[in-house]
Amino acid sequence: ANTTSLPGNHIAPHAFYEDANSDIWVATQNWGFAKFDRQTEKFQRFQHEPGKPNTVHSNDINVICGDGKGGIWIGMRGGGLDHFDPNKKQFTHCLLTDKTPTRLCSKMILSLHLAKNGELWIGHGEGLSIRDTAGRFRCYWPNKDQPASLSAKYILDIFETDDRFWLGTVNGLNSFTGSGAFARYFPEDQPDIPKGVGYNYIFRVFKDRDGDFWVGTNAGLLRFFPDRIPHFELVHHSPTAPTSIGKGGFFDIYQDNS
């Protein structure tokens, strides 16, 4: 077997990270993660090894991101959160799963974002956790009796702008400043957006260099206008227009250098 190739083909949308050395880290679901060396054009694999604590806790990985100091955060589907120091080749496991405000409260990690202030925002299967720079967690959960709480447990994406964070959930878009109340936005509440087809199921939130917001959903692509009267606008697929947007779900959005 070729151990310098990509370890698996099933890769989640948030499973790529480019480090300061321009090496690419790629996480897979079921086969661990790997570093792609641009110079050698080979992969170095990192996988769970039973009985060896200094390996990644699980090979089933949803998301990775940098820690701002050369290390990597690894979010797993059922394995919790790991930190990896490539220089020391050292793994640290954060498997704190009791549902208290000061602990990481889910093993199902769905999204990660390193904030500008150094805090790690963690979207998971119970809501949102924020890890401060001292390693302490604060957690937020949805509450059907509190309209200013999260609108859903599953947080699929986290995007930071100048004054707030935008959270893509399985039930609408939320915004949050890091304290206080959550604001909720539901595309399917608008009369011009089809109901029950997946526009409230939000995979990706992105703001481009021109300041326009784009929202990738399970049903298609939306533009979002948050100012004054917040609203969404459909980006239409047309079968008769070959230059229109493609049909189906949009799992990730990027902007190139052009």
PDB file of C-alpha atoms in Angstrom:
ATOM      1  CA  ALA A   1       0.000   0.000   0.000  1.00  0.00           C
ATOM      2  CA  ASN A   2       1.104   3.548  -0.702  1.00  0.00           C
ATOM      3  CA  THR A   3       1.421   5.141   2.745  1.00  0.00           C
ATOM      4  CA  THR A   4       2.379   8.540   1.289  1.00  0.00           C
ATOM      5  CA  SER A   5      -0.961   9.032  -0.461  1.00  0.00           C
ATOM      6  CA  LEU A   6      -4.150  10.576   0.932  1.00  0.00           C
ATOM      7  CA  PRO A   7      -5.415   8.069   3.519  1.00  0.00           C
ATOM      8  CA  GLY A   8      -9.085   8.212   2.483  1.00  0.00           C
ATOM      9  CA  ASN A   9     -11.488   9.746  -0.033  1.00  0.00           C
ATOM     10  CA  HIS A  10     -14.370  10.809   2.233  1.00  0.00           C
ATOM     11  CA  ILE A  11     -13.571  14.428   3.134  1.00  0.00           C
ATOM     12  CA  ALA A  12     -15.880  16.869   4.934  1.00  0.00           C
ATOM     13  CA  PRO A  13     -16.285  20.496   3.728  1.00  0.00           C
ATOM     14  CA  HIS A  14     -14.251  22.024   6.595  1.00  0.00           C
ATOM     15  CA  ALA A  15     -11.455  19.470   6.474  1.00  0.00           C
ATOM     16  CA  PHE A  16      -8.676  21.579   4.906  1.00  0.00           C
ATOM     17  CA  TYR A  17      -6.119  23.849   6.536  1.00  0.00           C
ATOM     18  CA  GLU A  18      -3.033  25.568   5.087  1.00  0.00           C
ATOM     19  CA  ASP A  19      -0.318  26.316   7.645  1.00  0.00           C
ATOM     20  CA  ALA A  20       2.350  29.030   7.725  1.00  0.00           C
ATOM     21  CA  ASN A  21       4.732  26.768   5.775  1.00  0.00           C
ATOM     22  CA  SER A  22       2.149  26.396   2.986  1.00  0.00           C
ATOM     23  CA  ASP A  23       1.676  22.730   3.841  1.00  0.00           C
ATOM     24  CA  ILE A  24      -1.902  21.479   3.458  1.00  0.00           C
ATOM     25  CA  TRP A  25      -3.560  19.497   6.236  1.00  0.00           C
ATOM     26  CA  VAL A  26      -6.467  17.309   5.152  1.00  0.00           C
ATOM     27  CA  ALA A  27      -8.833  15.443   7.466  1.00  0.00           C
ATOM     28  CA  THR A  28     -10.861  12.435   6.409  1.00  0.00           C
ATOM     29  CA  GLN A  29     -13.888  10.687   7.807  1.00  0.00           C
ATOM     30  CA  ASN A  30     -12.761   7.220   8.977  1.00  0.00           C
ATOM     31  CA  TRP A  31      -9.085   7.414   7.949  1.00  0.00           C
ATOM     32  CA  GLY A  32      -7.528  10.102  10.163  1.00  0.00           C
ATOM     33  CA  PHE A  33      -5.735  13.158   8.792  1.00  0.00           C
ATOM     34  CA  ALA A  34      -2.606  13.891   6.786  1.00  0.00           C
ATOM     35  CA  LYS A  35      -0.165  16.669   5.931  1.00  0.00           C
ATOM     36  CA  PHE A  36       0.602  17.303   2.267  1.00  0.00           C
ATOM     37  CA  ASP A  37       4.174  18.499   1.735  1.00  0.00           C
ATOM     38  CA  ARG A  38       4.291  20.746  -1.332  1.00  0.00           C
ATOM     39  CA  GLN A  39       8.010  20.115  -1.804  1.00  0.00           C
ATOM     40  CA  THR A  40       7.858  16.308  -1.895  1.00  0.00           C
ATOM     41  CA  GLU A  41       4.206  16.132  -3.038  1.00  0.00           C
ATOM     42  CA  LYS A  42       3.641  13.369  -0.509  1.00  0.00           C
ATOM     43  CA  PHE A  43       1.293  12.928   2.434  1.00  0.00           C
ATOM     44  CA  GLN A  44       2.308  12.150   5.997  1.00  0.00           C
ATOM     45  CA  ARG A  45      -0.489  10.301   7.757  1.00  0.00           C
ATOM     46  CA  PHE A  46      -1.723  10.664  11.349  1.00  0.00           C
ATOM     47  CA  GLN A  47      -4.125   7.972  12.499  1.00  0.00           C
ATOM     48  CA  HIS A  48      -5.532   6.520  15.684  1.00  0.00           C
ATOM     49  CA  GLU A  49      -3.576   3.532  16.970  1.00  0.00           C
ATOM     50  CA  PRO A  50      -5.292   1.473  19.690  1.00  0.00           C
ATOM     51  CA  GLY A  51      -3.269   1.334  22.884  1.00  0.00           C
ATOM     52  CA  LYS A  52      -1.180   4.370  21.966  1.00  0.00           C
ATOM     53  CA  PRO A  53      -2.413   7.515  23.768  1.00  0.00           C
ATOM     54  CA  ASN A  54      -0.250   9.887  21.721  1.00  0.00           C
ATOM     55  CA  THR A  55      -2.320   9.424  18.576  1.00  0.00           C
ATOM     56  CA  VAL A  56      -5.478  11.158  17.383  1.00  0.00           C
ATOM     57  CA  HIS A  57      -8.447   9.963  19.448  1.00  0.00           C
ATOM     58  CA  SER A  58     -10.533   8.950  16.427  1.00  0.00           C
ATOM     59  CA  ASN A  59     -10.009   8.565  12.677  1.00  0.00           C
ATOM     60  CA  ASP A  60     -13.493   9.967  11.977  1.00  0.00           C
ATOM     61  CA  ILE A  61     -12.747  13.687  11.600  1.00  0.00           C
ATOM     62  CA  ASN A  62     -15.157  16.436  10.577  1.00  0.00           C
ATOM     63  CA  VAL A  63     -13.058  19.585  10.769  1.00  0.00           C
ATOM     64  CA  ILE A  64      -9.555  20.964  11.425  1.00  0.00           C
ATOM     65  CA  CYS A  65      -8.217  24.480  11.944  1.00  0.00           C
ATOM     66  CA  GLY A  66      -5.031  26.180  13.095  1.00  0.00           C
ATOM     67  CA  ASP A  67      -4.465  27.437  16.633  1.00  0.00           C
ATOM     68  CA  GLY A  68      -2.502  30.540  15.592  1.00  0.00           C
ATOM     69  CA  LYS A  69       0.702  29.174  17.151  1.00  0.00           C
ATOM     70  CA  GLY A  70       1.649  26.419  14.719  1.00  0.00           C
ATOM     71  CA  GLY A  71      -0.641  23.775  16.197  1.00  0.00           C
ATOM     72  CA  ILE A  72      -3.852  22.258  14.908  1.00  0.00           C
ATOM     73  CA  TRP A  73      -7.305  21.702  16.395  1.00  0.00           C
ATOM     74  CA  ILE A  74      -9.055  18.510  15.283  1.00  0.00           C
ATOM     75  CA  GLY A  75     -12.830  18.072  15.624  1.00  0.00           C
ATOM     76  CA  MET A  76     -14.138  14.515  15.406  1.00  0.00           C
ATOM     77  CA  ARG A  77     -17.499  12.880  14.779  1.00  0.00           C
ATOM     78  CA  GLY A  78     -17.973  11.230  18.155  1.00  0.00           C
ATOM     79  CA  GLY A  79     -14.385  11.560  19.366  1.00  0.00           C
ATOM     80  CA  GLY A  80     -14.491  15.082  20.767  1.00  0.00           C
ATOM     81  CA  LEU A  81     -11.720  17.644  20.303  1.00  0.00           C
ATOM     82  CA  ASP A  82      -7.970  17.069  19.968  1.00  0.00           C
ATOM     83  CA  HIS A  83      -5.027  19.443  19.740  1.00  0.00           C
ATOM     84  CA  PHE A  84      -1.878  18.473  17.835  1.00  0.00           C
ATOM     85  CA  ASP A  85       1.533  20.130  18.172  1.00  0.00           C
ATOM     86  CA  PRO A  86       3.465  19.226  14.986  1.00  0.00           C
ATOM     87  CA  ASN A  87       6.816  20.323  16.433  1.00  0.00           C
ATOM     88  CA  LYS A  88       6.537  18.163  19.560  1.00  0.00           C
ATOM     89  CA  LYS A  89       4.402  15.552  17.748  1.00  0.00           C
ATOM     90  CA  GLN A  90       2.154  15.688  20.787  1.00  0.00           C
ATOM     91  CA  PHE A  91      -1.642  15.101  20.929  1.00  0.00           C
ATOM     92  CA  THR A  92      -3.817  16.523  23.695  1.00  0.00           C
ATOM     93  CA  HIS A  93      -7.371  15.214  24.119  1.00  0.00           C
ATOM     94  CA  CYS A  94     -10.254  17.431  25.266  1.00  0.00           C
ATOM     95  CA  LEU A  95     -12.876  14.793  26.024  1.00  0.00           C
ATOM     96  CA  LEU A  96     -14.880  16.732  28.594  1.00  0.00           C
ATOM     97  CA  THR A  97     -18.461  15.827  27.827  1.00  0.00           C
ATOM     98  CA  ASP A  98     -20.523  16.601  30.909  1.00  0.00           C
ATOM     99  CA  LYS A  99     -23.110  19.226  30.046  1.00  0.00           C
ATOM    100  CA  THR A 100     -21.985  22.073  32.286  1.00  0.00           C
ATOM    101  CA  PRO A 101     -21.235  25.673  31.268  1.00  0.00           C
ATOM    102  CA  THR A 102     -17.484  25.320  31.871  1.00  0.00           C
ATOM    103  CA  ARG A 103     -16.899  22.137  29.857  1.00  0.00           C
ATOM    104  CA  LEU A 104     -16.908  21.046  26.245  1.00  0.00           C
ATOM    105  CA  CYS A 105     -20.353  19.454  26.168  1.00  0.00           C
ATOM    106  CA  SER A 106     -20.393  17.219  23.085  1.00  0.00           C
ATOM    107  CA  LYS A 107     -18.214  14.627  21.380  1.00  0.00           C
ATOM    108  CA  MET A 108     -19.787  15.436  18.007  1.00  0.00           C
ATOM    109  CA  ILE A 109     -17.693  18.347  16.676  1.00  0.00           C
ATOM    110  CA  LEU A 110     -19.133  19.911  13.518  1.00  0.00           C
ATOM    111  CA  SER A 111     -17.316  23.233  13.058  1.00  0.00           C
ATOM    112  CA  LEU A 112     -14.296  25.126  14.415  1.00  0.00           C
ATOM    113  CA  HIS A 113     -13.220  28.743  14.160  1.00  0.00           C
ATOM    114  CA  LEU A 114     -10.231  30.482  15.720  1.00  0.00           C
ATOM    115  CA  ALA A 115     -11.454  33.974  16.586  1.00  0.00           C
ATOM    116  CA  LYS A 116      -9.377  37.122  16.189  1.00  0.00           C
ATOM    117  CA  ASN A 117      -9.053  37.344  19.979  1.00  0.00           C
ATOM    118  CA  GLY A 118      -7.564  33.829  20.165  1.00  0.00           C
ATOM    119  CA  GLU A 119     -10.663  32.050  21.444  1.00  0.00           C
ATOM    120  CA  LEU A 120     -11.713  28.811  19.786  1.00  0.00           C
ATOM    121  CA  TRP A 121     -15.368  28.641  18.754  1.00  0.00           C
ATOM    122  CA  ILE A 122     -16.692  25.097  18.566  1.00  0.00           C
ATOM    123  CA  GLY A 123     -19.955  24.102  16.907  1.00  0.00           C
ATOM    124  CA  HIS A 124     -21.138  20.674  17.948  1.00  0.00           C
ATOM    125  CA  GLY A 125     -24.097  18.354  18.417  1.00  0.00           C
ATOM    126  CA  GLU A 126     -25.439  20.167  21.502  1.00  0.00           C
ATOM    127  CA  GLY A 127     -24.910  23.808  20.528  1.00  0.00           C
ATOM    128  CA  LEU A 128     -21.912  26.125  20.840  1.00  0.00           C
ATOM    129  CA  SER A 129     -18.829  26.072  23.078  1.00  0.00           C
ATOM    130  CA  ILE A 130     -16.201  28.809  23.273  1.00  0.00           C
ATOM    131  CA  ARG A 131     -12.761  27.946  24.621  1.00  0.00           C
ATOM    132  CA  ASP A 132     -10.926  30.975  25.988  1.00  0.00           C
ATOM    133  CA  THR A 133      -7.158  31.441  25.847  1.00  0.00           C
ATOM    134  CA  ALA A 134      -6.825  29.967  29.372  1.00  0.00           C
ATOM    135  CA  GLY A 135      -8.492  26.722  28.274  1.00  0.00           C
ATOM    136  CA  ARG A 136     -11.855  27.349  29.944  1.00  0.00           C
ATOM    137  CA  PHE A 137     -15.118  26.662  28.127  1.00  0.00           C
ATOM    138  CA  ARG A 138     -18.422  28.482  28.093  1.00  0.00           C
ATOM    139  CA  CYS A 139     -21.359  26.737  26.463  1.00  0.00           C
ATOM    140  CA  TYR A 140     -24.636  27.783  24.870  1.00  0.00           C
ATOM    141  CA  TRP A 141     -27.621  25.580  24.051  1.00  0.00           C
ATOM    142  CA  PRO A 142     -30.944  26.120  22.289  1.00  0.00           C
ATOM    143  CA  ASN A 143     -33.958  26.640  24.523  1.00  0.00           C
ATOM    144  CA  LYS A 144     -37.434  26.553  22.989  1.00  0.00           C
ATOM    145  CA  ASP A 145     -38.689  28.848  25.746  1.00  0.00           C
ATOM    146  CA  GLN A 146     -36.025  31.495  25.058  1.00  0.00           C
ATOM    147  CA  PRO A 147     -36.252  33.159  21.619  1.00  0.00           C
ATOM    148  CA  ALA A 148     -32.857  34.801  22.211  1.00  0.00           C
ATOM    149  CA  SER A 149     -31.073  31.433  22.462  1.00  0.00           C
ATOM    150  CA  LEU A 150     -29.617  29.339  19.647  1.00  0.00           C
ATOM    151  CA  SER A 151     -32.180  28.205  17.086  1.00  0.00           C
ATOM    152  CA  ALA A 152     -30.759  24.664  16.819  1.00  0.00           C
ATOM    153  CA  LYS A 153     -28.314  22.255  18.466  1.00  0.00           C
ATOM    154  CA  TYR A 154     -26.260  21.431  15.377  1.00  0.00           C
ATOM    155  CA  ILE A 155     -23.870  24.284  14.423  1.00  0.00           C
ATOM    156  CA  LEU A 156     -22.500  23.539  10.942  1.00  0.00           C
ATOM    157  CA  ASP A 157     -20.472  26.705  10.324  1.00  0.00           C
ATOM    158  CA  ILE A 158     -18.990  29.691  12.179  1.00  0.00           C
ATOM    159  CA  PHE A 159     -17.982  32.895  10.393  1.00  0.00           C
ATOM    160  CA  GLU A 160     -16.540  36.013  12.043  1.00  0.00           C
ATOM    161  CA  THR A 161     -17.070  39.603  10.939  1.00  0.00           C
ATOM    162  CA  ASP A 162     -15.899  42.836  12.586  1.00  0.00           C
ATOM    163  CA  ASP A 163     -18.527  42.958  15.322  1.00  0.00           C
ATOM    164  CA  ARG A 164     -20.138  39.523  15.535  1.00  0.00           C
ATOM    165  CA  PHE A 165     -20.139  35.842  14.655  1.00  0.00           C
ATOM    166  CA  TRP A 166     -22.525  34.174  12.218  1.00  0.00           C
ATOM    167  CA  LEU A 167     -23.584  30.593  12.888  1.00  0.00           C
ATOM    168  CA  GLY A 168     -25.029  28.302  10.239  1.00  0.00           C
ATOM    169  CA  THR A 169     -27.330  25.760  11.869  1.00  0.00           C
ATOM    170  CA  VAL A 170     -29.690  22.998  10.788  1.00  0.00           C
ATOM    171  CA  ASN A 171     -32.504  25.438  11.533  1.00  0.00           C
ATOM    172  CA  GLY A 172     -31.613  28.922  10.367  1.00  0.00           C
ATOM    173  CA  LEU A 173     -28.844  31.500  10.613  1.00  0.00           C
ATOM    174  CA  ASN A 174     -27.850  32.935  14.004  1.00  0.00           C
ATOM    175  CA  SER A 175     -25.685  35.913  14.923  1.00  0.00           C
ATOM    176  CA  PHE A 176     -23.915  36.401  18.247  1.00  0.00           C
ATOM    177  CA  THR A 177     -21.425  38.906  19.642  1.00  0.00           C
ATOM    178  CA  GLY A 178     -19.993  36.451  22.185  1.00  0.00           C
ATOM    179  CA  SER A 179     -22.277  37.506  25.010  1.00  0.00           C
ATOM    180  CA  GLY A 180     -25.931  38.395  25.459  1.00  0.00           C
ATOM    181  CA  ALA A 181     -28.643  37.305  23.049  1.00  0.00           C
ATOM    182  CA  PHE A 182     -28.593  35.362  19.793  1.00  0.00           C
ATOM    183  CA  ALA A 183     -30.406  36.820  16.798  1.00  0.00           C
ATOM    184  CA  ARG A 184     -32.178  34.354  14.509  1.00  0.00           C
ATOM    185  CA  TYR A 185     -32.834  34.537  10.767  1.00  0.00           C
ATOM    186  CA  PHE A 186     -34.916  31.973   8.886  1.00  0.00           C
ATOM    187  CA  PRO A 187     -34.858  32.064   5.073  1.00  0.00           C
ATOM    188  CA  GLU A 188     -38.049  30.030   4.796  1.00  0.00           C
ATOM    189  CA  ASP A 189     -39.960  32.675   6.777  1.00  0.00           C
ATOM    190  CA  GLN A 190     -39.860  34.811   3.645  1.00  0.00           C
ATOM    191  CA  PRO A 191     -42.836  34.365   1.281  1.00  0.00           C
ATOM    192  CA  ASP A 192     -40.599  34.239  -1.822  1.00  0.00           C
ATOM    193  CA  ILE A 193     -38.428  31.330  -0.578  1.00  0.00           C
ATOM    194  CA  PRO A 194     -39.774  27.765  -0.909  1.00  0.00           C
ATOM    195  CA  LYS A 195     -40.732  26.041   2.336  1.00  0.00           C
ATOM    196  CA  GLY A 196     -39.611  22.652   3.591  1.00  0.00           C
ATOM    197  CA  VAL A 197     -36.900  22.005   0.987  1.00  0.00           C
ATOM    198  CA  GLY A 198     -33.790  22.840   3.013  1.00  0.00           C
ATOM    199  CA  TYR A 199     -33.174  26.590   2.832  1.00  0.00           C
ATOM    200  CA  ASN A 200     -33.138  26.771   6.658  1.00  0.00           C
ATOM    201  CA  TYR A 201     -30.444  24.044   6.743  1.00  0.00           C
ATOM    202  CA  ILE A 202     -27.319  26.203   6.500  1.00  0.00           C
ATOM    203  CA  PHE A 203     -23.937  24.677   5.741  1.00  0.00           C
ATOM    204  CA  ARG A 204     -21.893  27.804   5.047  1.00  0.00           C
ATOM    205  CA  VAL A 205     -21.841  31.547   5.744  1.00  0.00           C
ATOM    206  CA  PHE A 206     -19.402  33.722   3.802  1.00  0.00           C
ATOM    207  CA  LYS A 207     -18.763  37.448   3.362  1.00  0.00           C
ATOM    208  CA  ASP A 208     -16.837  38.409   0.236  1.00  0.00           C
ATOM    209  CA  ARG A 209     -14.356  41.258  -0.247  1.00  0.00           C
ATOM    210  CA  ASP A 210     -17.126  43.522  -1.521  1.00  0.00           C
ATOM    211  CA  GLY A 211     -19.040  43.052   1.711  1.00  0.00           C
ATOM    212  CA  ASP A 212     -21.742  40.778   0.280  1.00  0.00           C
ATOM    213  CA  PHE A 213     -22.981  37.835   2.360  1.00  0.00           C
ATOM    214  CA  TRP A 214     -23.501  34.424   0.775  1.00  0.00           C
ATOM    215  CA  VAL A 215     -25.279  31.533   2.480  1.00  0.00           C
ATOM    216  CA  GLY A 216     -24.904  27.938   1.306  1.00  0.00           C
ATOM    217  CA  THR A 217     -27.897  25.765   2.189  1.00  0.00           C
ATOM    218  CA  ASN A 218     -29.089  22.238   1.616  1.00  0.00           C
ATOM    219  CA  ALA A 219     -31.456  23.521  -1.078  1.00  0.00           C
ATOM    220  CA  GLY A 220     -29.316  26.103  -2.854  1.00  0.00           C
ATOM    221  CA  LEU A 221     -27.435  29.404  -2.617  1.00  0.00           C
ATOM    222  CA  LEU A 222     -28.742  32.583  -0.996  1.00  0.00           C
ATOM    223  CA  ARG A 223     -27.558  36.154  -0.656  1.00  0.00           C
ATOM    224  CA  PHE A 224     -28.112  37.695   2.762  1.00  0.00           C
ATOM    225  CA  PHE A 225     -28.627  41.378   3.538  1.00  0.00           C
ATOM    226  CA  PRO A 226     -28.232  41.874   7.314  1.00  0.00           C
ATOM    227  CA  ASP A 227     -28.608  45.651   7.533  1.00  0.00           C
ATOM    228  CA  ARG A 228     -31.765  47.612   8.274  1.00  0.00           C
ATOM    229  CA  ILE A 229     -34.421  45.027   7.383  1.00  0.00           C
ATOM    230  CA  PRO A 230     -32.544  41.680   7.222  1.00  0.00           C
ATOM    231  CA  HIS A 231     -33.618  39.504   4.312  1.00  0.00           C
ATOM    232  CA  PHE A 232     -32.472  36.775   1.959  1.00  0.00           C
ATOM    233  CA  GLU A 233     -32.422  36.644  -1.820  1.00  0.00           C
ATOM    234  CA  LEU A 234     -32.519  33.469  -3.895  1.00  0.00           C
ATOM    235  CA  VAL A 235     -29.704  32.859  -6.355  1.00  0.00           C
ATOM    236  CA  HIS A 236     -31.702  31.023  -8.991  1.00  0.00           C
ATOM    237  CA  HIS A 237     -30.776  27.940 -10.936  1.00  0.00           C
ATOM    238  CA  SER A 238     -32.248  27.950 -14.424  1.00  0.00           C
ATOM    239  CA  PRO A 239     -32.196  24.739 -16.508  1.00  0.00           C
ATOM    240  CA  THR A 240     -32.309  26.815 -19.701  1.00  0.00           C
ATOM    241  CA  ALA A 241     -29.441  29.150 -18.717  1.00  0.00           C
ATOM    242  CA  PRO A 242     -26.035  27.417 -18.846  1.00  0.00           C
ATOM    243  CA  THR A 243     -24.386  30.335 -16.990  1.00  0.00           C
ATOM    244  CA  SER A 244     -26.759  30.186 -14.006  1.00  0.00           C
ATOM    245  CA  ILE A 245     -25.778  28.708 -10.662  1.00  0.00           C
ATOM    246  CA  GLY A 246     -25.788  24.925 -10.295  1.00  0.00           C
ATOM    247  CA  LYS A 247     -28.685  23.060  -8.727  1.00  0.00           C
ATOM    248  CA  GLY A 248     -28.654  21.458  -5.280  1.00  0.00           C
ATOM    249  CA  GLY A 249     -26.959  22.011  -1.941  1.00  0.00           C
ATOM    250  CA  PHE A 250     -23.983  24.318  -1.363  1.00  0.00           C
ATOM    251  CA  PHE A 251     -21.619  22.944   1.261  1.00  0.00           C
ATOM    252  CA  ASP A 252     -18.764  25.468   1.051  1.00  0.00           C
ATOM    253  CA  ILE A 253     -17.976  28.878  -0.443  1.00  0.00           C
ATOM    254  CA  TYR A 254     -14.575  30.431  -1.152  1.00  0.00           C
ATOM    255  CA  GLN A 255     -13.310  33.506  -2.985  1.00  0.00           C
ATOM    256  CA  ASP A 256     -10.218  33.245  -5.178  1.00  0.00           C
ATOM    257  CA  ASN A 257      -7.566  35.910  -5.685  1.00  0.00           C
ATOM    258  CA  SER A 258      -8.999  37.179  -8.967  1.00  0.00           C
TER     259      SER A 258
END
